CSV table of C-alpha atoms in Angstrom, one decimal:
chain,number,residue,atom,x,y,z
A,1,MET,CA,-14.5,-24.3,2.8
A,2,PHE,CA,-13.6,-20.7,2.7
A,3,PRO,CA,-11.2,-20.3,-0.3
A,4,CYS,CA,-8.4,-17.8,-0.3
A,5,ARG,CA,-8.4,-14.9,-2.6
A,6,PRO,CA,-6.8,-15.4,-6.1
A,7,LEU,CA,-3.0,-15.0,-6.3
A,8,LEU,CA,-2.4,-11.4,-7.5
A,9,PRO,CA,0.9,-9.7,-8.2
A,10,LEU,CA,1.9,-6.8,-5.9
A,11,ALA,CA,1.8,-3.6,-7.9
A,12,LEU,CA,3.0,-0.6,-5.9
A,13,GLY,CA,3.1,1.9,-8.6
A,14,ALA,CA,5.6,-0.1,-10.7
A,15,ALA,CA,5.5,-3.4,-12.6
A,16,MET,CA,6.5,-6.4,-10.5
A,17,THR,CA,9.8,-8.0,-11.5
A,18,ALA,CA,10.0,-11.6,-12.3
A,19,ALA,CA,11.9,-12.3,-9.1
A,20,ALA,CA,9.3,-10.8,-6.8
A,21,PRO,CA,7.1,-13.4,-4.9
A,22,VAL,CA,3.5,-13.8,-5.9
A,23,GLN,CA,1.3,-12.7,-3.0
A,24,THR,CA,-2.1,-13.9,-1.8
A,25,TYR,CA,-4.5,-11.1,-0.7
A,26,VAL,CA,-7.0,-12.4,1.8
A,27,ALA,CA,-10.0,-10.1,2.2
A,28,ASP,CA,-12.8,-12.4,3.5
A,29,GLY,CA,-13.4,-15.9,4.8
A,30,HIS,CA,-12.2,-17.8,7.8
A,31,TYR,CA,-8.5,-17.7,8.3
A,32,GLU,CA,-6.0,-18.1,11.2
A,33,ILE,CA,-2.7,-16.9,12.3
A,34,HIS,CA,-1.4,-20.4,12.7
A,35,ILE,CA,1.4,-21.6,15.1
A,36,ASP,CA,2.9,-25.1,14.9
A,37,TYR,CA,5.5,-26.6,17.0
A,38,THR,CA,7.5,-29.8,16.5
A,39,PRO,CA,10.2,-30.9,19.1
A,40,THR,CA,13.7,-30.5,17.7
A,41,PRO,CA,16.2,-32.1,20.2
A,42,GLY,CA,19.3,-30.0,20.6
A,43,ASN,CA,17.8,-26.9,19.1
A,44,PRO,CA,14.3,-26.4,20.5
A,45,ASP,CA,13.8,-22.9,19.0
A,46,ALA,CA,14.0,-24.4,15.5
A,47,GLY,CA,10.6,-26.2,16.0
A,48,TRP,CA,8.4,-23.2,15.5
A,49,LEU,CA,6.4,-22.7,12.3
A,50,PHE,CA,4.2,-19.6,11.6
A,51,SER,CA,1.7,-19.5,8.8
A,52,VAL,CA,-1.7,-18.1,7.7
A,53,SER,CA,-4.1,-21.0,7.4
A,54,TYR,CA,-7.6,-22.0,6.4
A,55,ASP,CA,-9.3,-25.4,6.9
A,56,GLU,CA,-10.7,-27.2,3.9
A,57,ASP,CA,-13.1,-29.3,5.9
A,58,ASN,CA,-14.0,-26.7,8.6
A,59,ASP,CA,-13.3,-29.3,11.3
A,60,PHE,CA,-11.2,-27.4,13.8
A,61,SER,CA,-10.9,-30.3,16.2
A,62,THR,CA,-8.2,-32.0,14.1
A,63,SER,CA,-5.3,-30.8,12.0
A,64,ALA,CA,-6.7,-32.6,8.9
A,65,GLY,CA,-7.6,-30.3,6.0
A,66,VAL,CA,-5.4,-27.4,7.1
A,67,VAL,CA,-3.8,-25.4,4.3
A,68,ARG,CA,-0.9,-23.2,5.3
A,69,LEU,CA,0.2,-20.1,3.5
A,70,ASN,CA,3.6,-18.5,3.8
A,71,PRO,CA,3.1,-15.3,5.9
A,72,ALA,CA,5.8,-13.6,3.9
A,73,GLU,CA,3.7,-13.9,0.8
A,74,THR,CA,0.2,-13.4,2.3
A,75,VAL,CA,-1.5,-10.1,3.0
A,76,LEU,CA,-4.4,-9.9,5.4
A,77,VAL,CA,-6.8,-7.2,4.2
A,78,ALA,CA,-9.1,-5.0,6.3
A,79,GLY,CA,-11.3,-4.0,3.4
A,80,PRO,CA,-13.6,-0.9,3.2
A,81,GLY,CA,-16.4,-2.9,4.9
A,82,THR,CA,-14.4,-3.0,8.1
A,83,GLN,CA,-14.3,0.7,8.6
A,84,SER,CA,-16.0,1.9,11.8
A,85,THR,CA,-15.6,4.8,14.3
A,86,VAL,CA,-14.9,5.1,18.0
A,87,PRO,CA,-18.4,5.0,19.6
A,88,ASN,CA,-20.1,7.7,21.6
A,89,PRO,CA,-19.5,7.4,24.5
A,90,ALA,CA,-16.1,6.1,23.8
A,91,GLY,CA,-15.6,4.2,27.0
A,92,VAL,CA,-12.6,1.8,26.8
A,93,PHE,CA,-12.2,2.7,23.1
A,94,SER,CA,-11.1,6.3,24.0
A,95,ARG,CA,-7.6,5.0,23.8
A,96,PHE,CA,-8.1,5.3,20.0
A,97,GLY,CA,-9.3,8.9,20.1
A,98,PRO,CA,-12.6,10.8,20.7
A,99,PRO,CA,-16.0,9.6,19.4
A,100,GLY,CA,-16.1,9.5,15.6
A,101,THR,CA,-12.3,8.7,15.2
A,102,PRO,CA,-11.9,6.3,12.2
A,103,LEU,CA,-11.2,2.7,13.2
A,104,TRP,CA,-10.9,-0.4,11.0
A,105,ILE,CA,-11.9,-3.7,12.7
A,106,LEU,CA,-11.6,-7.3,11.6
A,107,PRO,CA,-14.4,-8.6,13.9
A,108,GLN,CA,-14.4,-11.3,16.5
A,109,ASN,CA,-17.6,-12.7,15.0
A,110,GLN,CA,-17.9,-13.8,11.4
A,111,ILE,CA,-19.6,-11.3,9.0
A,112,GLN,CA,-20.2,-11.9,5.3
A,113,GLY,CA,-17.6,-10.3,3.0
A,114,VAL,CA,-15.1,-9.5,5.9
A,115,LEU,CA,-12.0,-11.4,6.9
A,116,PHE,CA,-12.7,-13.5,10.0
A,117,LEU,CA,-9.3,-14.0,11.6
A,118,GLY,CA,-8.3,-16.1,14.6
A,119,ILE,CA,-5.3,-17.6,16.3
A,120,ARG,CA,-4.8,-21.3,16.1
A,121,THR,CA,-2.1,-23.7,17.5
A,122,THR,CA,-1.3,-27.2,16.3
A,123,MET,CA,1.0,-29.2,18.5
A,124,SER,CA,0.9,-32.5,20.4
A,125,PRO,CA,-0.3,-32.4,24.0
A,126,GLY,CA,2.3,-32.9,26.6
A,127,ILE,CA,5.1,-31.0,24.8
A,128,PHE,CA,4.7,-27.8,26.9
A,129,GLN,CA,4.1,-27.0,30.5
A,130,ALA,CA,1.0,-25.1,31.5
A,131,ARG,CA,1.3,-21.4,32.4
A,132,VAL,CA,-0.8,-20.0,35.2
A,133,GLY,CA,-0.1,-16.4,35.9
A,134,ASN,CA,3.7,-16.1,35.6
A,135,ASN,CA,4.3,-19.7,36.7
A,136,HIS,CA,4.7,-22.9,34.7
A,137,THR,CA,4.0,-26.4,35.8
A,138,PRO,CA,4.4,-29.8,34.1
A,139,SER,CA,1.2,-30.6,32.2
A,140,GLY,CA,-0.2,-33.4,30.0
A,141,GLN,CA,-1.9,-30.7,27.9
A,142,GLY,CA,0.2,-27.5,28.1
A,143,SER,CA,0.0,-24.0,26.7
A,144,ILE,CA,2.1,-21.3,25.0
A,145,SER,CA,2.1,-17.5,25.2
A,146,LEU,CA,2.1,-15.0,22.3
A,147,ARG,CA,3.5,-11.5,22.7
A,148,LEU,CA,3.7,-8.5,20.4
A,149,VAL,CA,7.2,-7.6,19.4
A,150,SER,CA,6.9,-4.7,16.9
A,151,ILE,CA,4.7,-3.0,14.2
A,152,GLU,CA,6.2,-1.4,11.1
A,153,GLY,CA,5.0,-0.1,7.8
A,154,SER,CA,3.2,2.9,6.2
A,155,GLY,CA,0.3,2.6,8.7
A,156,PRO,CA,2.4,3.0,11.9
A,157,ALA,CA,4.6,5.5,10.1
A,158,ALA,CA,1.5,7.7,9.6
A,159,GLY,CA,0.6,7.4,13.4
A,160,GLY,CA,-1.5,4.3,13.1
A,161,ASP,CA,-2.0,2.0,16.1
A,162,PHE,CA,-2.8,-1.7,16.3
A,163,ALA,CA,-4.8,-3.6,19.0
A,164,THR,CA,-6.6,-6.8,19.6
A,165,TRP,CA,-9.4,-7.5,22.1
A,166,LYS,CA,-12.2,-9.9,22.9
A,167,ALA,CA,-15.7,-9.1,23.9
A,168,GLU,CA,-16.6,-11.5,26.7
A,169,SER,CA,-19.7,-12.2,28.8
A,170,PHE,CA,-21.7,-9.2,30.1
A,171,GLY,CA,-19.9,-6.8,27.7
A,172,THR,CA,-16.4,-7.2,29.3
A,173,ILE,CA,-13.6,-6.2,27.0
A,174,VAL,CA,-10.3,-8.1,27.4
A,175,TRP,CA,-7.3,-6.5,25.7
A,176,SER,CA,-4.4,-8.5,24.4
A,177,PHE,CA,-2.2,-6.2,22.2
A,178,ASP,CA,-2.5,-2.4,22.3
A,179,THR,CA,0.2,-0.1,20.8
A,180,THR,CA,-1.6,3.2,21.8
A,181,ASP,CA,0.6,3.3,24.9
A,182,GLY,CA,3.6,1.7,23.3
A,183,ILE,CA,4.7,-2.0,23.3
A,184,GLY,CA,5.5,-3.6,26.6
A,185,ALA,CA,5.1,-6.7,28.8
A,186,ALA,CA,1.3,-6.4,28.9
A,187,ASP,CA,1.0,-6.8,25.1
A,188,GLU,CA,0.5,-10.6,25.1
A,189,VAL,CA,-2.0,-13.4,25.1
A,190,PRO,CA,-0.6,-15.1,28.2
A,191,THR,CA,-2.2,-18.5,27.8
A,192,ILE,CA,-3.0,-20.2,24.5
A,193,PRO,CA,-3.8,-23.9,25.0
A,194,VAL,CA,-2.1,-26.3,22.6
A,195,SER,CA,-4.3,-27.3,19.6
A,196,SER,CA,-6.7,-24.4,20.3
A,197,HIS,CA,-8.6,-21.9,18.1
A,198,THR,CA,-9.7,-18.5,19.3
A,199,HIS,CA,-11.0,-15.3,17.6
A,200,TYR,CA,-10.3,-11.7,18.4
A,201,ASN,CA,-11.2,-8.2,17.2
A,202,TRP,CA,-8.2,-6.8,15.2
A,203,GLY,CA,-8.2,-3.0,15.2
A,204,PHE,CA,-6.2,-0.4,13.1
A,205,THR,CA,-6.4,3.4,13.3
A,206,ARG,CA,-4.9,4.5,10.0
A,207,PRO,CA,-4.9,3.3,6.4
A,208,GLY,CA,-1.7,1.7,5.2
A,209,LEU,CA,0.4,-1.4,5.6
A,210,TYR,CA,1.2,-3.0,9.0
A,211,ARG,CA,4.0,-5.5,9.4
A,212,VAL,CA,3.3,-7.1,12.8
A,213,THR,CA,5.8,-9.4,14.5
A,214,PHE,CA,4.8,-11.8,17.2
A,215,GLU,CA,6.8,-14.0,19.5
A,216,ALA,CA,5.5,-17.4,20.7
A,217,VAL,CA,7.0,-18.6,24.0
A,218,GLY,CA,6.6,-21.9,25.8
A,219,LYS,CA,8.3,-24.0,28.5
A,220,LEU,CA,9.0,-27.5,27.5
A,221,ASN,CA,8.2,-30.4,29.8
A,222,SER,CA,11.4,-32.1,28.7
A,223,PRO,CA,13.9,-30.7,28.8
A,224,ASN,CA,12.7,-28.2,31.5
A,225,THR,CA,13.5,-25.1,29.4
A,226,PHE,CA,11.9,-22.2,27.5
A,227,THR,CA,11.7,-22.0,23.8
A,228,LYS,CA,10.6,-19.2,21.5
A,229,GLY,CA,10.1,-18.3,17.9
A,230,ARG,CA,9.0,-15.2,15.9
A,231,GLY,CA,6.6,-14.7,13.0
A,232,THR,CA,5.8,-11.6,11.0
A,233,PHE,CA,2.4,-11.0,9.4
A,234,LEU,CA,1.4,-8.3,6.9
A,235,PHE,CA,-2.0,-6.5,7.2
A,236,ALA,CA,-3.3,-4.0,4.7
A,237,VAL,CA,-5.8,-1.3,5.5
A,238,PRO,CA,-7.1,0.3,2.3
A,239,HIS,CA,-7.5,4.1,1.8
A,240,ALA,CA,-10.4,5.4,3.8
A,241,GLY,CA,-11.7,7.9,1.3
A,242,PRO,CA,-14.5,7.4,-1.3
A,243,PHE,CA,-13.6,5.6,-4.5
A,244,ALA,CA,-12.3,8.3,-6.8
A,245,PHE,CA,-10.6,9.0,-10.2
A,246,SER,CA,-8.5,12.2,-10.8
A,247,ALA,CA,-5.8,13.7,-13.0
A,248,ASN,CA,-2.9,15.7,-11.5
A,249,PRO,CA,-2.4,18.2,-13.1
A,250,GLY,CA,-5.7,18.5,-14.9
A,251,ALA,CA,-4.3,20.9,-17.6
A,252,ILE,CA,-1.0,20.4,-19.5
A,253,ASP,CA,1.0,21.9,-22.3
A,254,PRO,CA,1.5,19.9,-25.6
A,255,GLY,CA,4.2,17.3,-25.1
A,256,ASN,CA,3.8,17.2,-21.3
A,257,SER,CA,2.3,14.4,-19.2
A,258,THR,CA,-0.1,14.1,-16.3
A,259,GLN,CA,-0.8,11.4,-13.7
A,260,LEU,CA,-4.1,9.6,-13.7
A,261,GLN,CA,-4.8,8.5,-10.1
A,262,TRP,CA,-7.5,6.3,-8.7
A,263,ASN,CA,-8.8,4.6,-5.6
A,264,VAL,CA,-11.0,1.5,-6.1
A,265,PRO,CA,-12.0,-1.6,-4.0
A,266,PRO,CA,-9.0,-3.8,-3.3
A,267,GLY,CA,-8.6,-6.7,-5.8
A,268,ALA,CA,-10.9,-5.1,-8.4
A,269,ASP,CA,-10.0,-5.3,-12.1
A,270,VAL,CA,-9.6,-1.8,-13.5
A,271,ARG,CA,-9.6,-0.4,-17.0
A,272,ILE,CA,-9.4,3.1,-18.5
A,273,GLU,CA,-10.7,4.4,-21.8
A,274,PRO,CA,-10.0,5.6,-24.4
A,275,ALA,CA,-6.9,3.8,-25.8
A,276,ILE,CA,-5.5,2.6,-22.4
A,277,GLY,CA,-7.4,-0.5,-21.5
A,278,ASP,CA,-6.6,-2.8,-18.5
A,279,VAL,CA,-4.6,-1.0,-15.7
A,280,SER,CA,-4.9,-3.7,-13.0
A,281,GLN,CA,-1.1,-4.1,-13.1
A,282,SER,CA,-0.8,-0.4,-12.1
A,283,THR,CA,-3.2,-0.9,-9.2
A,284,ASN,CA,-2.1,-2.1,-5.7
A,285,PRO,CA,-4.5,-5.0,-5.1
A,286,ALA,CA,-4.2,-4.7,-1.3
A,287,THR,CA,-5.3,-1.0,-1.2
A,288,GLY,CA,-7.0,-0.4,-4.6
A,289,VAL,CA,-4.8,2.7,-5.2
A,290,GLY,CA,-3.2,3.1,-8.6
A,291,SER,CA,-1.7,5.7,-11.0
A,292,LEU,CA,-0.5,5.9,-14.6
A,293,ALA,CA,1.3,8.7,-16.6
A,294,VAL,CA,-0.4,9.8,-19.8
A,295,ASP,CA,0.5,12.4,-22.4
A,296,PRO,CA,-2.5,13.1,-24.6
A,297,ALA,CA,-1.9,15.1,-27.7
A,298,SER,CA,-5.2,17.0,-27.3
A,299,THR,CA,-7.9,17.5,-24.7
A,300,THR,CA,-9.1,14.0,-23.6
A,301,THR,CA,-11.8,12.8,-21.3
A,302,TYR,CA,-10.9,9.5,-19.6
A,303,THR,CA,-13.4,7.0,-18.1
A,304,LEU,CA,-12.4,4.5,-15.4
A,305,THR,CA,-14.5,1.3,-14.9
A,306,TYR,CA,-13.7,-1.3,-12.2
A,307,ASP,CA,-15.1,-4.8,-11.7
A,308,PRO,CA,-15.6,-5.4,-7.9
A,309,LEU,CA,-15.2,-8.8,-6.4
A,310,GLU,CA,-19.0,-9.0,-6.3
A,311,GLY,CA,-21.6,-7.1,-8.3
A,312,PRO,CA,-21.7,-5.4,-11.7
A,313,PRO,CA,-19.0,-3.1,-13.1
A,314,VAL,CA,-18.9,0.4,-11.7
A,315,THR,CA,-17.9,3.5,-13.7
A,316,LEU,CA,-16.5,6.5,-11.8
A,317,GLN,CA,-16.9,10.1,-12.6
A,318,PRO,CA,-15.0,10.8,-15.9
A,319,VAL,CA,-11.8,13.0,-15.8
A,320,THR,CA,-10.9,15.5,-18.5
A,321,VAL,CA,-7.3,16.4,-19.1
A,322,THR,CA,-7.1,19.8,-20.9
A,323,VAL,CA,-4.2,20.2,-23.4
A,324,SER,CA,-3.5,23.9,-24.1
A,325,ALA,CA,-3.3,25.1,-27.7
A,326,ALA,CA,0.0,24.5,-29.5
A,327,PRO,CA,2.3,27.5,-29.7
A,328,PRO,CA,1.5,29.8,-32.7
A,329,ALA,CA,3.4,29.3,-36.0
A,330,GLY,CA,4.8,32.8,-35.5
A,331,GLY,CA,5.2,35.3,-32.6
A,332,THR,CA,6.5,34.7,-29.1
A,333,PHE,CA,5.4,32.4,-26.2
A,334,ALA,CA,6.7,31.4,-22.8
A,335,VAL,CA,8.9,28.3,-22.3
A,336,SER,CA,7.1,25.3,-20.8
A,337,SER,CA,9.7,24.9,-18.0
A,338,PHE,CA,13.1,26.1,-16.9
A,339,GLN,CA,15.4,24.7,-14.2
A,340,ARG,CA,18.7,25.9,-12.8
A,341,ILE,CA,21.4,23.2,-13.3
A,342,ASP,CA,25.1,23.5,-12.6
A,343,GLY,CA,25.1,27.3,-12.7
A,344,GLY,CA,23.1,27.5,-15.9
A,345,VAL,CA,19.4,27.2,-16.9
A,346,ARG,CA,17.8,24.4,-18.8
A,347,LEU,CA,14.7,25.3,-20.8
A,348,GLU,CA,12.0,23.2,-22.5
A,349,TRP,CA,9.2,24.1,-24.9
A,350,PRO,CA,7.1,22.3,-27.6
A,351,ALA,CA,8.8,21.7,-30.9
A,352,PRO,CA,7.1,22.9,-34.1
A,353,ALA,CA,5.0,20.2,-35.8
A,354,ASN,CA,6.9,17.6,-37.7
A,355,VAL,CA,10.3,19.0,-36.7
A,356,THR,CA,12.6,16.4,-35.1
A,357,ASP,CA,16.1,17.7,-36.3
A,358,PRO,CA,17.6,20.5,-34.3
A,359,ALA,CA,19.4,21.8,-37.4
A,360,LEU,CA,16.0,22.6,-38.9
A,361,LEU,CA,14.7,24.5,-35.8
A,362,ALA,CA,14.4,28.2,-36.3
A,363,ASP,CA,13.1,29.1,-32.8
A,364,ALA,CA,15.0,31.9,-31.1
A,365,VAL,CA,15.5,32.0,-27.3
A,366,GLN,CA,15.2,35.4,-25.7
A,367,ARG,CA,16.1,36.4,-22.2
A,368,SER,CA,15.1,39.5,-20.1
A,369,ALA,CA,15.7,40.8,-16.7
A,370,ASP,CA,12.7,43.1,-16.6
A,371,LEU,CA,10.2,41.7,-19.2
A,372,LEU,CA,10.8,44.9,-21.3
A,373,ASP,CA,14.2,44.5,-22.9
A,374,TRP,CA,14.6,41.1,-24.6
A,375,GLN,CA,17.9,39.8,-26.0
A,376,GLU,CA,18.4,36.8,-28.2
A,377,ILE,CA,20.9,34.3,-26.7
A,378,THR,CA,22.9,31.4,-27.9
A,379,GLY,CA,23.1,28.3,-25.7
A,380,THR,CA,24.2,24.7,-25.7
A,381,GLY,CA,22.7,21.2,-25.6
A,382,LEU,CA,20.0,21.8,-28.2
A,383,LEU,CA,17.9,18.6,-28.5
A,384,ILE,CA,14.5,17.6,-29.7
A,385,ALA,CA,12.9,14.4,-28.2
A,386,ASP,CA,9.3,13.3,-28.1
A,387,GLY,CA,8.1,16.7,-29.5
A,388,VAL,CA,10.0,18.7,-26.8
A,389,VAL,CA,12.9,21.1,-27.4
A,390,THR,CA,15.6,21.2,-24.7
A,391,PHE,CA,18.1,24.1,-24.5
A,392,THR,CA,20.7,25.2,-21.9
A,393,ASP,CA,21.6,28.8,-21.1
A,394,PRO,CA,25.1,28.2,-19.8
A,395,PRO,CA,26.9,30.0,-17.0
A,396,PRO,CA,27.9,32.6,-16.2
A,397,LEU,CA,24.5,34.2,-15.9
A,398,PRO,CA,23.5,37.8,-15.1
A,399,ASP,CA,22.6,38.5,-11.5
A,400,GLY,CA,19.0,39.0,-10.5
A,401,PRO,CA,15.8,37.6,-11.9
A,402,LEU,CA,15.7,36.1,-15.4
A,403,PHE,CA,12.8,35.6,-17.8
A,404,TYR,CA,12.8,33.5,-21.0
A,405,ARG,CA,10.6,33.3,-24.1
A,406,ILE,CA,10.6,31.8,-27.5
A,407,ALA,CA,10.3,33.7,-30.8
A,408,ARG,CA,9.0,31.2,-33.3
A,409,ASN,CA,10.1,31.5,-36.9
A,410,PRO,CA,9.2,29.1,-39.7
A,411,PRO,CA,11.4,26.0,-39.7
A,412,THR,CA,14.5,26.1,-41.9
A,413,PRO,CA,13.8,24.2,-45.2
A,414,SER,CA,15.7,20.9,-45.3
A,415,ALA,CA,18.5,20.6,-47.9
A,416,THR,CA,17.6,18.8,-51.1
A,417,PRO,CA,20.0,16.7,-53.1
């Protein structure tokens, strides 16, 4: 038995809502794109069932032991171990690009630690006619066809292509699906015998998600008519770069935040120290990419450690977020940010330590058109939240460039009863 990967919640940069389906991420083992058909008189197209399957007893001569997974809740992962390149000379693989072009391949032959994916059909003999070329004839066995309908997702959106092929005797390559020249009538497996099981090479040319839709077609012995059904399968090709940990930006002012970003093996448990802990819920288990906003009060060095599916924990190069010195107790300093809004300008800067009430704030806002002559201004919308002062310089504003700074005065003493 080749067990499926644990059930993991999908975390694409945000927490999964309770209503979202749990998804299974399959990164290795023997699995199939599975097609079942059951006759349904009066509505033959209703008899198709598509799934991702594995076989608990590894006996592919019968349907016993087959476990079917919902393809809408299952992600087929081409992990980092599947990355290859177009060979030199490229030969028939030149359709993917020149030698050295990255290529991710789920292989036709089983390799430890890599997904081994085939196409399997389960249906009774005699339901379908047999296809030979473009002709169908009544048959006691029968066959169906499988054609490519579409590919969607972040992989194709980035220019990624999808193809399947088989390496046969004497090195012959037989292509089934190939989007490098578009999708057309040639993108099909024309003959798949009923209750059969065949493996292919599955290739992808860009990292990302691929939502691949297939259509199964068969001609029934009785009634003498065609029937078809569609199934969509989700493939994930993780980020191709080295595993990494970074902060963007790497330097911030007090009260501001930065994004910690990382790329680790798909499915790994991830934690960050100090004071953060487990961040697996902020990591996409299909791609290993994650991020988290942090707002350290002082310069902090963060360390990321991940637990791969196999082997000991791995610690990546630590990342230091530099927090600039707090504004002086007196004197002037530049605002942290300003933004034009509705004809005015909204300013932000760090509040003095322990000051949360705008009535106690003694900072003065100064404006200049040339950095030489500074004038104190009175604005609106003065707020203090999370250690940051917000202030609006309302319209109308002078023409030309504007510069702002803060003159810090000691806070106003609070009234005593």
